[in-house]
Short mmCIF file of C-alpha atoms and ligand atoms in Angstrom, two decimals:
data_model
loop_
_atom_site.label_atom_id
_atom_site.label_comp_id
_atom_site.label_asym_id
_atom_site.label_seq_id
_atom_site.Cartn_x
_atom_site.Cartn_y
_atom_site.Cartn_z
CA UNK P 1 22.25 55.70 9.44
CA UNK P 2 19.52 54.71 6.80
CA UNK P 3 16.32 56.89 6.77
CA UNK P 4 13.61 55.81 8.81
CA UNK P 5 10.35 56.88 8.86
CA UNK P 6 6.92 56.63 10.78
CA UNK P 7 3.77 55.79 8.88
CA UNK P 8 2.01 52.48 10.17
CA UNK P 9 2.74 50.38 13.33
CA UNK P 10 2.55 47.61 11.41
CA UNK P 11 6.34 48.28 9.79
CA UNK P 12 7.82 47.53 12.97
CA UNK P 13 8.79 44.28 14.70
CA UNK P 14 7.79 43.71 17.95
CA UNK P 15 11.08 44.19 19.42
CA UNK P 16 11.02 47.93 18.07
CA UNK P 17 7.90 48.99 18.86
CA UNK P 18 8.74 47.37 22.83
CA UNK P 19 11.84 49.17 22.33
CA UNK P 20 10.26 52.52 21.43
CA UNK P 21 7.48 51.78 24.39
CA UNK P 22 10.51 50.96 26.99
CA UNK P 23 12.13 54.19 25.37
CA UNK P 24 8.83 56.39 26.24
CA UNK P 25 8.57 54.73 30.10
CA UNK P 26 12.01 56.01 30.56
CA UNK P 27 11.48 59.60 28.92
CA UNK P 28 8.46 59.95 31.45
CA UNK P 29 10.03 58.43 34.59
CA UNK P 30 13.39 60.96 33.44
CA UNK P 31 15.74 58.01 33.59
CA UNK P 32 16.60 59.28 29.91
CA UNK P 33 16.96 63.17 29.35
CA UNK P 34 18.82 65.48 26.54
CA UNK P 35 18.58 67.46 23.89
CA UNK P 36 19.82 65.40 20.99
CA UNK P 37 17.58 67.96 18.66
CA UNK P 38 19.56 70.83 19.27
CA UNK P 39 19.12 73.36 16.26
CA UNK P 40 17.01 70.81 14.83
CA UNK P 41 13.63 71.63 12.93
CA UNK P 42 10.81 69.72 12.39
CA UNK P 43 7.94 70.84 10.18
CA UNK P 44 4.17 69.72 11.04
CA UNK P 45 1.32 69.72 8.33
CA UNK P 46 -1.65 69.92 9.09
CA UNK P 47 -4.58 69.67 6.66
CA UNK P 48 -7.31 68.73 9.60
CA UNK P 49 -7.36 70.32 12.75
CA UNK P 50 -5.63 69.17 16.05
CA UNK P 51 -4.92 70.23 19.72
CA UNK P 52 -2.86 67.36 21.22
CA UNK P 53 -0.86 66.00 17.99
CA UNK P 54 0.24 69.71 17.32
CA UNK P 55 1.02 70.58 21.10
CA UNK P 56 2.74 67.31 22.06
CA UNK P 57 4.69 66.71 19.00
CA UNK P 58 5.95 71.13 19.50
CA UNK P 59 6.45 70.64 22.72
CA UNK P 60 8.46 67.20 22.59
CA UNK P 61 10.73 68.90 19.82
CA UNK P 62 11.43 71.91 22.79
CA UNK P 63 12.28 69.47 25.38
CA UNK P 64 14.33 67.86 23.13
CA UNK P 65 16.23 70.75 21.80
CA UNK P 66 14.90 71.33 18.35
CA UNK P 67 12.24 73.47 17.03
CA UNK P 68 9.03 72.73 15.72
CA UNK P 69 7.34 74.91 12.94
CA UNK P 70 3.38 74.29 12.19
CA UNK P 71 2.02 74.61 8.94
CA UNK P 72 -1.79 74.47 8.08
CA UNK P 73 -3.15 74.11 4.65
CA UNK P 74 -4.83 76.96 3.90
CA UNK P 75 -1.84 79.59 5.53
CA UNK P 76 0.54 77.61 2.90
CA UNK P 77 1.12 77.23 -0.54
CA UNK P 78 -0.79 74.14 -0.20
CA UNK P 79 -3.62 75.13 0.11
CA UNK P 80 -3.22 76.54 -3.01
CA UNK P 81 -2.68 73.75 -4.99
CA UNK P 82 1.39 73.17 -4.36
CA UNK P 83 1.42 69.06 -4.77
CA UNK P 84 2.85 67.13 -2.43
CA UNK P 85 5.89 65.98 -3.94
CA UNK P 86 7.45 69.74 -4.33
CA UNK P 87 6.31 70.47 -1.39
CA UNK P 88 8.02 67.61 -0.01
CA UNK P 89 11.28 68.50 -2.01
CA UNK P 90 11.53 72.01 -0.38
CA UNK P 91 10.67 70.94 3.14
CA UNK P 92 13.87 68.26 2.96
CA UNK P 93 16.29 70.86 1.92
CA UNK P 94 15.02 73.37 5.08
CA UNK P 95 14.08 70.83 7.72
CA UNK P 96 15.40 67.90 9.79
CA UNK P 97 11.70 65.94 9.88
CA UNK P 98 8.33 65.97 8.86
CA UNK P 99 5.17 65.31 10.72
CA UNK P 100 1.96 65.39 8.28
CA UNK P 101 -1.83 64.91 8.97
CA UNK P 102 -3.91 65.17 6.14
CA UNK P 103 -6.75 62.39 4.51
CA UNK P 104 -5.74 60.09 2.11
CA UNK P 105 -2.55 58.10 3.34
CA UNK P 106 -1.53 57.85 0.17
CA UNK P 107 0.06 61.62 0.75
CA UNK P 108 1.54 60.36 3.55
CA UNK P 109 3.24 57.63 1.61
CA UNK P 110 4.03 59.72 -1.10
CA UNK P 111 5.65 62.40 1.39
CA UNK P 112 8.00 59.58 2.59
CA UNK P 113 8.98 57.89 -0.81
CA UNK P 114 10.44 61.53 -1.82
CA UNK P 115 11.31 63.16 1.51
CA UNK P 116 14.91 63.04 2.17
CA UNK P 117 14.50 63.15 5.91
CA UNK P 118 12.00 61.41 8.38
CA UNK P 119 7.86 61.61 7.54
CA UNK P 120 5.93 60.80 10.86
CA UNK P 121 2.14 59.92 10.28
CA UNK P 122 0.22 62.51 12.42
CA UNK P 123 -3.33 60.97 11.12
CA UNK P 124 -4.51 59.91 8.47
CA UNK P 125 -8.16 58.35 7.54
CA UNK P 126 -6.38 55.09 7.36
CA UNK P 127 -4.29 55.06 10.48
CA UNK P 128 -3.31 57.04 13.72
CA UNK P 129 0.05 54.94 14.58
CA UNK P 130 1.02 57.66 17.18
CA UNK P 131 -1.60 57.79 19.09
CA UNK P 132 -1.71 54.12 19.25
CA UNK P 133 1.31 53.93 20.84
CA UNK P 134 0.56 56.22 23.72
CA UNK P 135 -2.41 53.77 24.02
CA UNK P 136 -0.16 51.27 24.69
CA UNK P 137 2.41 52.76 26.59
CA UNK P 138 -0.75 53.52 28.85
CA UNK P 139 -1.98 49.84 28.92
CA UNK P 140 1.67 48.94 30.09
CA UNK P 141 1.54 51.17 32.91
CA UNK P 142 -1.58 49.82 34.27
CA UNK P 143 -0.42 46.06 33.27
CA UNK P 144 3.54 45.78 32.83
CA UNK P 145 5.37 45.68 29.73
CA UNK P 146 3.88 42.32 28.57
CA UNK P 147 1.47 42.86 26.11
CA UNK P 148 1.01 39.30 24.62
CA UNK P 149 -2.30 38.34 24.82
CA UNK P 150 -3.88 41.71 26.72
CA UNK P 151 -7.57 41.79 25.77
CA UNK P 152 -8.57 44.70 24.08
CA UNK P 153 -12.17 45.73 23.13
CA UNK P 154 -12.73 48.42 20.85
CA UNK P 155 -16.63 49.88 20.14
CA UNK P 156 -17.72 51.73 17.36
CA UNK P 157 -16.09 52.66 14.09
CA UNK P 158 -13.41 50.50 12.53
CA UNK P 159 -11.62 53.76 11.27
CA UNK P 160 -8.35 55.02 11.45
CA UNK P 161 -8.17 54.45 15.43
CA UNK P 162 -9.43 50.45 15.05
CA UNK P 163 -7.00 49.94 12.24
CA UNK P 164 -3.88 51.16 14.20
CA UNK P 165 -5.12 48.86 17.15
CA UNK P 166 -5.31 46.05 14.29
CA UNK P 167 -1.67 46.56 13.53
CA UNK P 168 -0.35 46.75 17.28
CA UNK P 169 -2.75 43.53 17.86
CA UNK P 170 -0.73 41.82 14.76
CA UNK P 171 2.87 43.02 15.34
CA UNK P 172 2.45 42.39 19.96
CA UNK P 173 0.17 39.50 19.53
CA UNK P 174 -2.59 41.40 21.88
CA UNK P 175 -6.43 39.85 22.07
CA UNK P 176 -8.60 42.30 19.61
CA UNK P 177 -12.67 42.64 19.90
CA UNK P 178 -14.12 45.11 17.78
CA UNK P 179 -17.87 45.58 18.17
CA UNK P 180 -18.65 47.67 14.96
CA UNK P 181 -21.57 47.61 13.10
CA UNK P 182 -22.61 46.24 9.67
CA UNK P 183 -21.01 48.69 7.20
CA UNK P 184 -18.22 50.19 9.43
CA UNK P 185 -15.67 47.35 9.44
CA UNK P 186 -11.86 48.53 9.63
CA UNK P 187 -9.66 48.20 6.42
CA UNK P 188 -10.32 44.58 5.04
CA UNK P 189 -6.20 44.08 4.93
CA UNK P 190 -5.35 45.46 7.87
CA UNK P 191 -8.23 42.92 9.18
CA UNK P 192 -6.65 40.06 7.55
CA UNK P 193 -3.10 41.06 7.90
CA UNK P 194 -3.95 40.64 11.74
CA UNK P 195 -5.80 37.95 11.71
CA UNK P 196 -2.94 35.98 10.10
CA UNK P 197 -0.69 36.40 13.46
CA UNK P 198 -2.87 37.08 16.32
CA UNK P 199 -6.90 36.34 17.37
CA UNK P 200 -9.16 38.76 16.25
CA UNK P 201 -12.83 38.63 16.77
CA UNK P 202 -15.22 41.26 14.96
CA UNK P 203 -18.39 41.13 16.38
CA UNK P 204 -21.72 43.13 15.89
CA UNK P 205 -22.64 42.35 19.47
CA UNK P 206 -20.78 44.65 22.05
CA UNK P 207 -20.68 42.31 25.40
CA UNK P 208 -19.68 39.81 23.76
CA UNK P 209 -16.64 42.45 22.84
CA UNK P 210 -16.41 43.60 26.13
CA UNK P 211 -16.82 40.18 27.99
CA UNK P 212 -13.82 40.27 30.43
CA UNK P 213 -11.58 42.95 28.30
CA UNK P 214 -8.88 44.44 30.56
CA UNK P 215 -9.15 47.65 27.72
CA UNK P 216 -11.86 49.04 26.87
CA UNK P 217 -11.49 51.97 24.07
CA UNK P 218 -13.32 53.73 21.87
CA UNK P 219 -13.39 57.01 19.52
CA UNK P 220 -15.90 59.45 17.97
CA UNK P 221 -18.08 58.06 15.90
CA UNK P 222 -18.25 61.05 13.37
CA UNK P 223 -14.09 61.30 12.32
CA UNK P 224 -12.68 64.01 10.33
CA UNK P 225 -14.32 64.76 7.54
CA UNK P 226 -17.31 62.89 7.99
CA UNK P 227 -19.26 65.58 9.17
CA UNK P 228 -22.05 65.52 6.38
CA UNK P 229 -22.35 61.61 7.81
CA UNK P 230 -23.32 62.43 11.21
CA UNK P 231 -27.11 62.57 11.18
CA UNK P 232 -26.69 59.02 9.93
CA UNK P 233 -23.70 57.93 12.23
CA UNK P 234 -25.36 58.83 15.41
CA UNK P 235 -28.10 56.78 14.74
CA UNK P 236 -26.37 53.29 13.80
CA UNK P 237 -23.28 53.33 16.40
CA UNK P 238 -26.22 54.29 19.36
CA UNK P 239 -25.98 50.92 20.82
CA UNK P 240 -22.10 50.54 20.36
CA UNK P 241 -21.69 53.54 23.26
CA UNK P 242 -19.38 52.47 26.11
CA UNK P 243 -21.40 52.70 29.51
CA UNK P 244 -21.64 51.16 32.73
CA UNK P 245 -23.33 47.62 31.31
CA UNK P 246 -19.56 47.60 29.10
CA UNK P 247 -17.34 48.19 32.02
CA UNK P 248 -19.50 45.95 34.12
CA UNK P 249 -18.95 43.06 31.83
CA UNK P 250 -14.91 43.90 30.92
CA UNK P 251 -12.55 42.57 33.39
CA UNK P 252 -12.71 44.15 37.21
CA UNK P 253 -9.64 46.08 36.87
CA UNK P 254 -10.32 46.80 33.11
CA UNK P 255 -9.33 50.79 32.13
CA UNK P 256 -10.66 52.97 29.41
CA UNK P 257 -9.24 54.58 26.78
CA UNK P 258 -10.31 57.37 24.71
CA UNK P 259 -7.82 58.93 22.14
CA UNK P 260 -10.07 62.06 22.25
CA UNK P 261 -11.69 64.54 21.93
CA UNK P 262 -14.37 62.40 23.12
CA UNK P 263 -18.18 63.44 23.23
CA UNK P 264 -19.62 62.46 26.55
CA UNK P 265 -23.58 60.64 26.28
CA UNK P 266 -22.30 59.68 22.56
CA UNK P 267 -19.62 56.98 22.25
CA UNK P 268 -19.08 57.08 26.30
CA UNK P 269 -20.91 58.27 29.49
CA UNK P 270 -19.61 61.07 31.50
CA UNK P 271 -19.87 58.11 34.20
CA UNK P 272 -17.18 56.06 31.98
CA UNK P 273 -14.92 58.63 31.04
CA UNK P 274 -14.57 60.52 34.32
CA UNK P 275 -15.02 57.47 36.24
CA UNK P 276 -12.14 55.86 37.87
CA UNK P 277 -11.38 53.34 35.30
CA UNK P 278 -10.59 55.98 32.74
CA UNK P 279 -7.14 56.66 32.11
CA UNK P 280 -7.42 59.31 29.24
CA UNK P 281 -5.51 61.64 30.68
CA UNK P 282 -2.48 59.66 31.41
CA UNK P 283 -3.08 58.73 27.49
CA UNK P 284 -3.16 61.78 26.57
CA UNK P 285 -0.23 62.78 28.37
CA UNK P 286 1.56 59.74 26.91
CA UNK P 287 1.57 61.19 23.38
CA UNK P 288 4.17 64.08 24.55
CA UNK P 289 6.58 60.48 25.87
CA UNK P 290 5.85 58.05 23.22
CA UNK P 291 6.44 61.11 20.08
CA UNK P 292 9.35 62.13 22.02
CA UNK P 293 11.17 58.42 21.95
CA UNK P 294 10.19 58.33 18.30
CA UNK P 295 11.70 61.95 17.29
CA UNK P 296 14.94 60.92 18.97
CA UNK P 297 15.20 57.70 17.74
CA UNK P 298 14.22 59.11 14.01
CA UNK P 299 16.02 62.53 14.23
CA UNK P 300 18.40 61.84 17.03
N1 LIG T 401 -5.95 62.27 19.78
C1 LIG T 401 -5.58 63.22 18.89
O1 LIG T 401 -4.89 62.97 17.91
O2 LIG T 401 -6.02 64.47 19.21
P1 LIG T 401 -5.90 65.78 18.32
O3 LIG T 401 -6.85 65.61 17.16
O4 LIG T 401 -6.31 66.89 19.25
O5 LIG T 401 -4.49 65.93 17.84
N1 LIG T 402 -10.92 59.10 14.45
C1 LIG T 402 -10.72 60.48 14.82
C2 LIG T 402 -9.51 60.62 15.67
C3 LIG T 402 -9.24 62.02 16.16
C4 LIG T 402 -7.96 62.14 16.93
C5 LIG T 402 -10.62 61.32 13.56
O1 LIG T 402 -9.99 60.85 12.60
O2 LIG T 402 -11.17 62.41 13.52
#
């Protein structure tokens, strides 16, 4: 079998990412179970921190059989100044897959032109493919499996988050709004790329975004990294916060997503996102399904 890997959601067809989806619905329901990892490893960078990424993706690799190890920066040699191509070289003669979230995506593509076994994107500033899926692995158990056409309306930042939903929107033909503010668009060809298969409409105006959207989703507005930004940040996204006026104009049975961590009275109300049309949890709880169908189908 050729090596496959998992960087952007925008290197799949539709039929495999439905097929990895249908795969995840049938993890969680336990129509599918196994341990095709058995005595396999998979190693986890992480150069930023994480709680569900590194718990979902260890504890998938249990369930499946395998082993998970997790590296951070600064207790490896790369921290140190170890480049990512040797390190890459030594992890592929130990391990049976790599899971790496770091900044520039440009690692991560330089991780999977040299790795000799699977690279899964874990986050990057760029994109956040994984936890995209569970986003829509969520949307399809509150809609069915046909995504065509579902409105989504994202608010805020067009970072790594907005740019994943971009690809999804391009490779499943969904409905995208993005109310983002001057200055904060997503990736210009990620924009375009989507725009060329599916409607896209990037507004500054957020009902107009929101106006009958059966999603609604957002994410912090200070990512990663961007910490010295957020005096700044706080200020200019203030009226792209998801509230009541939002959900009142999305559709009646619209839900809300949050990849999380989310900061409530910020980008959404406590009223939003422990309301009843929040499904964050279930999203959250997704990511364990959704990584699971793409470890077996990478390392399996
Ligand atoms: N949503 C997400 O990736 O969360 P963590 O940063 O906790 O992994
Ligand atoms: N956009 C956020 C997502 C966190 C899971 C960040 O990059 O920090």
């Amino acid at each position: 079998m050729s090596l496959r890997h998992f960087l952007s959601l925008a290197d799949f067809s539709r039929e495999e990412l439905l097929g990895f989806l249908d795969f995840a619905r049938r993890l969680k329901t336990g129509e599918v179970k196994g341990t095709p990892l058995v005595g396999k490893s998979l190693a986890m960078i992480f150069k930023k921190s994480s709680t569900r990424t590194r718990v979902s993706f260890e504890v998938a690799m249990t369930q499946l059989g395998g082993h998970a190890l997790f590296l951070s920066e600064s207790a490896s040699q790369m921290g140190r100044g170890e480049s990512i191509y040797d390190t890459t070289m030594v992890l592929s003669r130990y391990v049976d897959g790599i899971m790496i979230r770091t900044f520039d995506h440009a690692e991560v593509m330089e991780m999977a032109r040299y790795a000799t076994v699977p690279v899964i994107n874990g986050l990057t500033d760029l994109l956040h493919p994984c936890q995209v899926l569970a986003d829509l692995q969520t949307v399809q158990e509150n809609f069915g499996p046909d995504l065509e056409g579902m409105t989504v309306a994202w608010f805020g930042d067009g970072n790594n988050m907005a740019n994943s939903w971009l690809e999804a929107a391009g490779v499943l033909g969904l409905e995208l709004r993005l109310a983002i503010p001057e200055g904060f668009d997503p990736d210009p060809r990620i924009l375009e790329a989507a725009r060329r298969t599916t409607k896209i409409l990037l507004t500054r105006d957020p009902l107009e975004a929101a106006e009958g959207a059966r999603v609604v989703t957002t994410d912090t507005w200070v990512s990663m990294g961007q910490e010295k930004e957020k005096e700044e940040r706080l200020k200019v996204f203030r009226p792209y916060q998801v509230n009541g006026e939002i959900m009142a104009r999305a559709h009646p049975e619209a839900i809300f997503l949050h990849c999380l961590p989310a900061y409530r009275g910020l980008e959404v109300t406590a009223e939003v996102l422990d309301g009843p049309q929040s499904r964050v949890w279930d999203e959250a709880e997704n990511r364990l399904h959704a990584q699971k169908a793409i470890l077996w189908e990478l390392m399996g």
